[in-house]
Amino acid sequence: MEGQNLYDLLSAVLVFVVGIVFIYLSIKLKAHLRRLTIAFAAFVIIHGSYHVGKFFGYEFVADSILEPISVVALILFGIAFFKVKRSKEVKL
């Protein structure tokens, strides 16, 4: 079980580093790309919180609350992506 804890800690740290990159990009980008990076950053932060919860032993919170919210955030990112893609195709 100790190896799993270290995995969750390492995953949380790496996921939050990726989240910082996407937050930075959302500040620098404009319009549609900004919305997409914010949506993906939200997913990444929620998923990192899942790993933090697992690391500290909050199995119920991680598995029953944060994981489903993470999946919903990823689905919403996908929907936003296809909306942006469709709007760009219409303008062309």
CSV table of C-alpha atoms in Angstrom, one decimal:
chain,number,residue,atom,x,y,z
A,1,MET,CA,0.0,0.0,0.0
A,2,GLU,CA,2.9,2.3,0.6
A,3,GLY,CA,3.8,2.2,-3.2
A,4,GLN,CA,0.3,3.3,-4.0
A,5,ASN,CA,0.6,6.3,-1.7
A,6,LEU,CA,3.8,7.4,-3.3
A,7,TYR,CA,2.2,7.0,-6.7
A,8,ASP,CA,-0.7,9.2,-5.7
A,9,LEU,CA,1.6,11.9,-4.3
A,10,LEU,CA,3.8,11.9,-7.4
A,11,SER,CA,0.7,12.0,-9.6
A,12,ALA,CA,-0.8,14.9,-7.7
A,13,VAL,CA,2.4,16.9,-7.9
A,14,LEU,CA,2.8,16.2,-11.7
A,15,VAL,CA,-0.9,16.9,-12.4
A,16,PHE,CA,-0.7,20.2,-10.5
A,17,VAL,CA,2.4,21.2,-12.5
A,18,VAL,CA,0.5,20.6,-15.7
A,19,GLY,CA,-2.4,22.6,-14.3
A,20,ILE,CA,-0.1,25.5,-13.7
A,21,VAL,CA,0.9,25.4,-17.3
A,22,PHE,CA,-2.7,25.4,-18.5
A,23,ILE,CA,-3.6,28.3,-16.2
A,24,TYR,CA,-0.6,30.3,-17.6
A,25,LEU,CA,-1.7,29.5,-21.1
A,26,SER,CA,-5.3,30.6,-20.3
A,27,ILE,CA,-3.9,34.0,-19.2
A,28,LYS,CA,-1.9,34.4,-22.4
A,29,LEU,CA,-4.4,33.1,-25.0
A,30,LYS,CA,-7.4,34.8,-26.4
A,31,ALA,CA,-11.1,33.9,-27.1
A,32,HIS,CA,-11.8,30.3,-27.9
A,33,LEU,CA,-8.4,28.9,-26.9
A,34,ARG,CA,-8.7,30.6,-23.6
A,35,ARG,CA,-12.0,28.9,-22.9
A,36,LEU,CA,-10.6,25.6,-23.8
A,37,THR,CA,-7.5,25.9,-21.7
A,38,ILE,CA,-9.6,27.1,-18.7
A,39,ALA,CA,-11.9,24.1,-19.1
A,40,PHE,CA,-9.0,21.7,-19.3
A,41,ALA,CA,-7.2,23.4,-16.4
A,42,ALA,CA,-10.4,22.8,-14.3
A,43,PHE,CA,-10.3,19.1,-15.2
A,44,VAL,CA,-6.6,18.9,-14.4
A,45,ILE,CA,-7.0,20.6,-11.0
A,46,ILE,CA,-10.0,18.4,-10.0
A,47,HIS,CA,-8.1,15.3,-11.1
A,48,GLY,CA,-5.1,16.4,-9.0
A,49,SER,CA,-7.4,16.9,-6.1
A,50,TYR,CA,-8.5,13.3,-6.6
A,51,HIS,CA,-4.9,12.1,-6.2
A,52,VAL,CA,-4.4,14.3,-3.1
A,53,GLY,CA,-7.6,12.8,-1.5
A,54,LYS,CA,-6.3,9.3,-2.3
A,55,PHE,CA,-2.9,10.1,-0.8
A,56,PHE,CA,-4.3,11.3,2.5
A,57,GLY,CA,-6.6,8.3,2.7
A,58,TYR,CA,-9.9,9.9,1.9
A,59,GLU,CA,-11.0,7.0,-0.3
A,60,PHE,CA,-14.7,7.9,-0.2
A,61,VAL,CA,-14.2,11.5,-1.2
A,62,ALA,CA,-11.7,10.6,-3.9
A,63,ASP,CA,-13.6,7.8,-5.5
A,64,SER,CA,-17.2,8.8,-4.9
A,65,ILE,CA,-17.0,12.6,-5.3
A,66,LEU,CA,-13.8,13.8,-7.0
A,67,GLU,CA,-13.5,11.1,-9.6
A,68,PRO,CA,-17.1,11.6,-11.0
A,69,ILE,CA,-16.6,15.4,-11.0
A,70,SER,CA,-13.4,14.9,-12.9
A,71,VAL,CA,-15.1,12.8,-15.5
A,72,VAL,CA,-17.9,15.4,-15.9
A,73,ALA,CA,-15.2,18.1,-16.3
A,74,LEU,CA,-13.5,16.1,-19.0
A,75,ILE,CA,-16.8,15.6,-20.8
A,76,LEU,CA,-17.5,19.3,-20.6
A,77,PHE,CA,-14.1,20.1,-22.0
A,78,GLY,CA,-14.9,17.7,-24.9
A,79,ILE,CA,-18.2,19.4,-25.6
A,80,ALA,CA,-16.5,22.8,-25.5
A,81,PHE,CA,-13.9,21.6,-27.9
A,82,PHE,CA,-16.4,20.4,-30.4
A,83,LYS,CA,-18.4,23.7,-30.1
A,84,VAL,CA,-15.2,25.7,-30.8
A,85,LYS,CA,-14.3,23.4,-33.7
A,86,ARG,CA,-17.8,23.7,-35.2
A,87,SER,CA,-17.9,27.5,-34.8
A,88,LYS,CA,-14.5,27.7,-36.6
A,89,GLU,CA,-15.7,25.5,-39.4
A,90,VAL,CA,-18.8,27.6,-39.9
A,91,LYS,CA,-16.7,30.8,-40.1
A,92,LEU,CA,-14.5,29.3,-42.8
